[in-house]
Amino acid sequence: MVYLVRNKADLDKQLTLAEGKLVVIDFYANWCGPCKIIAPKLEELAQQYSDRTVVLKVNVDDNEDIAIEYNVTSMPTFVFIRGGDVLDVFVGCNAEKLSKSMEKYAAIGSEPLHSSVQLLESDEESSTNPSAASSDSESDVVICDVSAHDQEAVLEH
């Protein structure tokens, strides 16, 4: 299920209720052609990962304060969050990237949760033993991933 966020307080509540689940925020506008194109795929993925993921939609015209907070300048923008931390951000109507990102970050949440002490120990081990560090950084951010088709759709609308 996709949940339509009404305001900042509602978003904060939904983020809190999500607890350890992956939260995907779709920043969209009613007039945005690419947003309309990718909406059915987002709904499908929300159903597929409903046990591990919360999908929220934020209308940028109705919630400018939230869009500003997340530095949204183009639509659709997808923000992946877990535990208050932004894992990834990408812009554009790229259904394949959306699917792969959902799969990647939802899978992370399906692993057993570790205590803070265990995570701190792991971080210390990574800093003293470079081979223990992960090669995939969760802090990598894709600023824009817009295909020629997406650009045409944006220009048309």
GROMACS .gro file of C-alpha atoms in nm:
model
  157
    1MET     CA    1   0.000   0.000   0.000
    2VAL     CA    2   0.115   0.351  -0.077
    3TYR     CA    3   0.038   0.614   0.187
    4LEU     CA    4  -0.029   0.977   0.089
    5VAL     CA    5   0.144   1.212   0.335
    6ARG     CA    6  -0.073   1.508   0.436
    7ASN     CA    7   0.185   1.734   0.607
    8LYS     CA    8   0.518   1.744   0.794
    9ALA     CA    9   0.367   1.615   1.120
   10ASP     CA   10   0.210   1.326   0.929
   11LEU     CA   11   0.544   1.243   0.764
   12ASP     CA   12   0.721   1.246   1.100
   13LYS     CA   13   0.455   1.014   1.241
   14GLN     CA   14   0.486   0.771   0.948
   15LEU     CA   15   0.866   0.767   0.978
   16THR     CA   16   0.835   0.685   1.349
   17LEU     CA   17   0.576   0.413   1.289
   18ALA     CA   18   0.801   0.253   1.026
   19GLU     CA   19   1.053   0.161   1.297
   20GLY     CA   20   1.323  -0.053   1.132
   21LYS     CA   21   1.150  -0.091   0.796
   22LEU     CA   22   1.275   0.066   0.478
   23VAL     CA   23   1.083   0.386   0.397
   24VAL     CA   24   1.060   0.499   0.036
   25ILE     CA   25   0.936   0.854  -0.015
   26ASP     CA   26   0.810   0.940  -0.362
   27PHE     CA   27   0.810   1.316  -0.417
   28TYR     CA   28   0.565   1.385  -0.700
   29ALA     CA   29   0.333   1.645  -0.850
   30ASN     CA   30  -0.011   1.594  -1.003
   31TRP     CA   31   0.101   1.770  -1.323
   32CYS     CA   32   0.420   1.558  -1.356
   33GLY     CA   33   0.401   1.317  -1.652
   34PRO     CA   34   0.690   1.092  -1.543
   35CYS     CA   35   0.536   1.073  -1.193
   36LYS     CA   36   0.215   0.936  -1.346
   37ILE     CA   37   0.409   0.689  -1.558
   38ILE     CA   38   0.601   0.534  -1.267
   39ALA     CA   39   0.313   0.537  -1.014
   40PRO     CA   40   0.179   0.189  -1.109
   41LYS     CA   41   0.526   0.037  -1.072
   42LEU     CA   42   0.567   0.198  -0.730
   43GLU     CA   43   0.229   0.058  -0.623
   44GLU     CA   44   0.333  -0.288  -0.744
   45LEU     CA   45   0.663  -0.271  -0.552
   46ALA     CA   46   0.485  -0.142  -0.241
   47GLN     CA   47   0.266  -0.454  -0.248
   48GLN     CA   48   0.560  -0.685  -0.319
   49TYR     CA   49   0.769  -0.554  -0.028
   50SER     CA   50   0.483  -0.463   0.209
   51ASP     CA   51   0.625  -0.676   0.491
   52ARG     CA   52   0.957  -0.487   0.492
   53THR     CA   53   0.885  -0.150   0.336
   54VAL     CA   54   0.668   0.157   0.390
   55VAL     CA   55   0.600   0.362   0.077
   56LEU     CA   56   0.500   0.725   0.122
   57LYS     CA   57   0.399   0.977  -0.144
   58VAL     CA   58   0.456   1.348  -0.089
   59ASN     CA   59   0.288   1.598  -0.320
   60VAL     CA   60   0.548   1.876  -0.357
   61ASP     CA   61   0.287   2.140  -0.434
   62ASP     CA   62   0.097   2.066  -0.112
   63ASN     CA   63   0.408   2.008   0.102
   64GLU     CA   64   0.675   2.254  -0.006
   65ASP     CA   65   0.835   2.245   0.340
   66ILE     CA   66   0.902   1.872   0.312
   67ALA     CA   67   1.033   1.907  -0.043
   68ILE     CA   68   1.273   2.179   0.073
   69GLU     CA   69   1.386   1.967   0.370
   70TYR     CA   70   1.482   1.684   0.132
   71ASN     CA   71   1.627   1.918  -0.134
   72VAL     CA   72   1.379   1.806  -0.398
   73THR     CA   73   1.409   2.007  -0.718
   74SER     CA   74   1.279   1.758  -0.977
   75MET     CA   75   1.009   1.495  -0.987
   76PRO     CA   76   0.980   1.216  -0.933
   77THR     CA   77   1.243   1.201  -0.660
   78PHE     CA   78   1.274   0.882  -0.456
   79VAL     CA   79   1.433   0.893  -0.111
   80PHE     CA   80   1.521   0.566   0.066
   81ILE     CA   81   1.537   0.594   0.446
   82ARG     CA   82   1.591   0.349   0.731
   83GLY     CA   83   1.607   0.447   1.096
   84GLY     CA   84   1.612   0.816   1.007
   85ASP     CA   85   1.916   0.776   0.780
   86VAL     CA   86   1.895   0.852   0.408
   87LEU     CA   87   2.034   0.549   0.224
   88ASP     CA   88   1.985   0.663  -0.134
   89VAL     CA   89   1.821   0.928  -0.349
   90PHE     CA   90   1.750   0.925  -0.718
   91VAL     CA   91   1.554   1.139  -0.958
   92GLY     CA   92   1.362   1.026  -1.263
   93CYS     CA   93   1.113   0.782  -1.406
   94ASN     CA   94   1.344   0.482  -1.406
   95ALA     CA   95   1.135   0.175  -1.316
   96GLU     CA   96   1.434  -0.060  -1.336
   97LYS     CA   97   1.639   0.149  -1.094
   98LEU     CA   98   1.340   0.180  -0.861
   99SER     CA   99   1.295  -0.199  -0.862
  100LYS     CA  100   1.663  -0.267  -0.800
  101SER     CA  101   1.684  -0.007  -0.522
  102MET     CA  102   1.374  -0.147  -0.351
  103GLU     CA  103   1.515  -0.499  -0.376
  104LYS     CA  104   1.856  -0.392  -0.246
  105TYR     CA  105   1.741  -0.185   0.051
  106ALA     CA  106   1.444  -0.406   0.145
  107ALA     CA  107   1.681  -0.703   0.161
  108ILE     CA  108   1.904  -0.518   0.406
  109GLY     CA  109   1.606  -0.484   0.639
  110SER     CA  110   1.530  -0.855   0.621
  111GLU     CA  111   1.859  -0.939   0.789
  112PRO     CA  112   1.858  -0.984   1.168
  113LEU     CA  113   1.896  -0.659   1.357
  114HIS     CA  114   2.215  -0.618   1.561
  115SER     CA  115   2.250  -0.432   1.886
  116SER     CA  116   2.422  -0.092   1.889
  117VAL     CA  117   2.720  -0.248   2.068
  118GLN     CA  118   2.768  -0.505   1.791
  119LEU     CA  119   2.743  -0.235   1.525
  120LEU     CA  120   3.000  -0.019   1.704
  121GLU     CA  121   3.236  -0.315   1.729
  122SER     CA  122   3.190  -0.382   1.356
  123ASP     CA  123   3.264  -0.018   1.274
  124GLU     CA  124   3.581  -0.027   1.484
  125GLU     CA  125   3.691  -0.350   1.314
  126SER     CA  126   3.632  -0.195   0.971
  127SER     CA  127   3.844   0.107   1.056
  128THR     CA  128   4.133  -0.106   1.187
  129ASN     CA  129   4.101  -0.381   0.926
  130PRO     CA  130   4.044  -0.234   0.579
  131SER     CA  131   3.961  -0.576   0.434
  132ALA     CA  132   3.657  -0.591   0.664
  133ALA     CA  133   3.513  -0.271   0.519
  134SER     CA  134   3.234  -0.301   0.265
  135SER     CA  135   3.300  -0.194  -0.091
  136ASP     CA  136   2.939  -0.080  -0.137
  137SER     CA  137   2.878   0.251   0.035
  138GLU     CA  138   2.521   0.311   0.148
  139SER     CA  139   2.591   0.684   0.147
  140ASP     CA  140   2.636   0.700  -0.231
  141VAL     CA  141   2.374   0.931  -0.376
  142VAL     CA  142   2.263   0.944  -0.736
  143ILE     CA  143   2.165   1.302  -0.800
  144CYS     CA  144   1.999   1.252  -1.135
  145ASP     CA  145   1.922   0.950  -1.348
  146VAL     CA  146   1.701   1.073  -1.629
  147SER     CA  147   1.675   0.895  -1.960
  148ALA     CA  148   1.611   1.070  -2.291
  149HIS     CA  149   1.252   0.939  -2.275
  150ASP     CA  150   1.207   1.096  -1.928
  151GLN     CA  151   1.350   1.426  -2.050
  152GLU     CA  152   1.104   1.432  -2.340
  153ALA     CA  153   0.813   1.356  -2.106
  154VAL     CA  154   0.918   1.637  -1.871
  155LEU     CA  155   0.949   1.882  -2.159
  156GLU     CA  156   0.604   1.785  -2.289
  157HIS     CA  157   0.443   1.858  -1.954
   0.00000   0.00000   0.00000
